[in-house]
Coordinates of C-alpha atoms in Angstrom, one line a residue:
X1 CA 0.0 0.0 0.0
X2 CA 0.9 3.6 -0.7
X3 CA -0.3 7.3 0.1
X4 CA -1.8 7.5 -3.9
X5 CA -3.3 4.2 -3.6
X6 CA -4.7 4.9 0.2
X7 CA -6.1 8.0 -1.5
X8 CA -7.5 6.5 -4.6
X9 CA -9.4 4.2 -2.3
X10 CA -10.8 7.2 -0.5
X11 CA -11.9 8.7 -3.2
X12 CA -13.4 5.1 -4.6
X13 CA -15.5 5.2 -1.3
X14 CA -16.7 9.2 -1.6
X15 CA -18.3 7.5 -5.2
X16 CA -20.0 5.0 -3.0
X17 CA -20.8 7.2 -0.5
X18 CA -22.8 9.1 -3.5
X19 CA -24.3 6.1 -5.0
X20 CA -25.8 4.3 -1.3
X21 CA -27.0 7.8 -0.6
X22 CA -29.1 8.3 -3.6
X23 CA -30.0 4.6 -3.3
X24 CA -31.1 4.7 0.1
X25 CA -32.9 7.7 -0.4
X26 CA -35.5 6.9 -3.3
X27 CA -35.8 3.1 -2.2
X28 CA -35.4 2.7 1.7
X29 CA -33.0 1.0 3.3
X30 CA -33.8 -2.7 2.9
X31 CA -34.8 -2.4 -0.7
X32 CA -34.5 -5.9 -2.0
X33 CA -33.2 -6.1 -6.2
X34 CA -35.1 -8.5 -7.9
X35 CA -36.6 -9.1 -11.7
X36 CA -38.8 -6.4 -11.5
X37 CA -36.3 -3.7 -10.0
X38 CA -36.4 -0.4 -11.7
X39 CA -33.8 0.3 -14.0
X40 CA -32.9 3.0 -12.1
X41 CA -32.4 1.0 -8.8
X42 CA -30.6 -1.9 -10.8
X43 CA -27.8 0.8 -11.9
X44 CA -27.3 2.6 -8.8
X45 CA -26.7 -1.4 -7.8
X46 CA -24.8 -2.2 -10.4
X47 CA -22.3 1.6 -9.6
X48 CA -21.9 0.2 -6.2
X49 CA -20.7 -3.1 -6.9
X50 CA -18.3 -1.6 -9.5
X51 CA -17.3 0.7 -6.8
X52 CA -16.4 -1.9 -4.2
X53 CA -14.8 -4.4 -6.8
X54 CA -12.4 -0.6 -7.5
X55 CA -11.5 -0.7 -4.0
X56 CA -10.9 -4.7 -3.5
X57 CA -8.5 -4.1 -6.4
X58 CA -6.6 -1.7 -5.2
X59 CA -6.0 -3.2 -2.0
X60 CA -3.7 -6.3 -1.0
X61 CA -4.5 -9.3 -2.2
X62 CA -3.8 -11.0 1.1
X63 CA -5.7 -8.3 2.7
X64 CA -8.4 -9.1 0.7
X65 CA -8.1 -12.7 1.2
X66 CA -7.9 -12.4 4.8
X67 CA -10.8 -10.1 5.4
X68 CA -12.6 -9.4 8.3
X69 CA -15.7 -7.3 9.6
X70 CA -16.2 -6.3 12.7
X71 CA -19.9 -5.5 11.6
X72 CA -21.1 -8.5 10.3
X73 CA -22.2 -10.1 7.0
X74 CA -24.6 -7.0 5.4
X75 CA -24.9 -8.7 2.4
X76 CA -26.5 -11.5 4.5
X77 CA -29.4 -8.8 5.9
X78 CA -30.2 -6.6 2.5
X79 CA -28.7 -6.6 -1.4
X80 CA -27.3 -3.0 -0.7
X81 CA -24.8 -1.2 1.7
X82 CA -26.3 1.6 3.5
X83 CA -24.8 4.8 4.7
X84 CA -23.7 3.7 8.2
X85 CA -21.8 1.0 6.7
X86 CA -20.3 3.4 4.4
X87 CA -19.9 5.7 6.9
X88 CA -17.7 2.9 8.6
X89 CA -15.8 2.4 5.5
X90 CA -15.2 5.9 4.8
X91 CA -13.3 5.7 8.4
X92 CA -11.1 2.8 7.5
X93 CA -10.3 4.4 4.6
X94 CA -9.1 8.0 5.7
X95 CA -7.3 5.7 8.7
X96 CA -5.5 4.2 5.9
X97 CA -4.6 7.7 4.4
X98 CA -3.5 9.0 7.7
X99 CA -1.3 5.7 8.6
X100 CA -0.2 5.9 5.5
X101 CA 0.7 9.5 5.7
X102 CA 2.4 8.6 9.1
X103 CA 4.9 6.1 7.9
X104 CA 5.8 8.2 4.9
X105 CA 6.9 11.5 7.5
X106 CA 8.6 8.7 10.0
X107 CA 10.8 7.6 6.8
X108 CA 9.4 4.0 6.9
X109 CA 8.2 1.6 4.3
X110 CA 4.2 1.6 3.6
X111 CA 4.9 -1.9 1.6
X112 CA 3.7 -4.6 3.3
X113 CA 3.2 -2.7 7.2
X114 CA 1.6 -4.6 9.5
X115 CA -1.0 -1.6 10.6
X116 CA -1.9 -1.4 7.2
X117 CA -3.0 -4.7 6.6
X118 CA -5.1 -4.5 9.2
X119 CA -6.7 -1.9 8.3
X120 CA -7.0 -3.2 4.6
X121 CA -8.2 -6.6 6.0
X122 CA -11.2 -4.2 7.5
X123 CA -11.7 -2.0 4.1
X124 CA -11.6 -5.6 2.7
X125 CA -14.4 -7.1 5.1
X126 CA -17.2 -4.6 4.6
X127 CA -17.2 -4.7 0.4
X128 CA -19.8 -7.6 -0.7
X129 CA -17.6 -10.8 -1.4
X130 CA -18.6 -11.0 -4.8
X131 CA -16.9 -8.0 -5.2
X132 CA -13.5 -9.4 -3.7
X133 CA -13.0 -12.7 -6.3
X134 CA -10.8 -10.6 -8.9
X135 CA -7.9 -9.1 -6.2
X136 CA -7.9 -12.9 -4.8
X137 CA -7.6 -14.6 -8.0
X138 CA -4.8 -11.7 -8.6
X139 CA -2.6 -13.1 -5.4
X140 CA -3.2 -16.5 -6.4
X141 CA -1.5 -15.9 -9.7
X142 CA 1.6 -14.5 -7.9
X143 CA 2.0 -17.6 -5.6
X144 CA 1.7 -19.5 -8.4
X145 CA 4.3 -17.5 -10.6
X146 CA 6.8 -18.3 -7.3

């Protein structure tokens, strides 16, 4: 992890942050997609999955492979993240600006810090786990390759 890619993440979850708001707010909170969604509804969907499989990309594969929420399975109680749990993610994320940020002034490497794994591993645990399959299949081809 670096500062640009901790800040392209941010940035990734300020999109989200858009798209669960507008979501949320002309279809409730534990709107369910299904065949007769509105097309509307099925794109703002559609922008927010695409947003979270941005982030799981840009984060490390074992951090996404090794992901963990501390707020449960969302996915599990409704189709779409809402704004608490974006607000939670939007957290992680500026943590992992600021820790970035941290190491860089201290001189030390951001590759592969144990503090910011964890805090990927967190990023990682809150995006829908269909979202995380392409940055896991990515670390799997590296083993492989060694």
């Amino acid at each position: 992890m670096n500062i640009n890619k901790a800040q392209t993440i941010l940035n990734h979850v300020g999109q989200l942050a858009r798209i669960v708001g507008t979501f949320q707010a002309r279809f409730g909170r534990d709107y369910r997609i299904n065949d007769s969604s509105s097309t509307v509804a099925l794109d703002l969907y559609r922008q927010a999955m695409a947003e979270q499989t941005h982030i799981a990309n840009l984060l490390a594969p074992q951090a996404v492979a090794n992901a963990y929420s501390r707020y449960g399975k969302w996915w599990e109680r409704r189709d779409m993240l809402d704004t608490a749990m974006v607000n939670a993610l939007s957290q992680e994320a500026i943590t992992l600006v600021e820790r970035c940020a941290y190491l860089v002034a201290e001189g030390q490497p951001t590759e592969d810090a144990p503090s910011l794994m964890i805090v990927q591993q967190s990023i990682a645990g809150m995006l829908h786990p269909s979202t995380r399959p392409l940055a896991v299949s990515m670390m799997d081809r590296v083993q492989e390759a060694v």
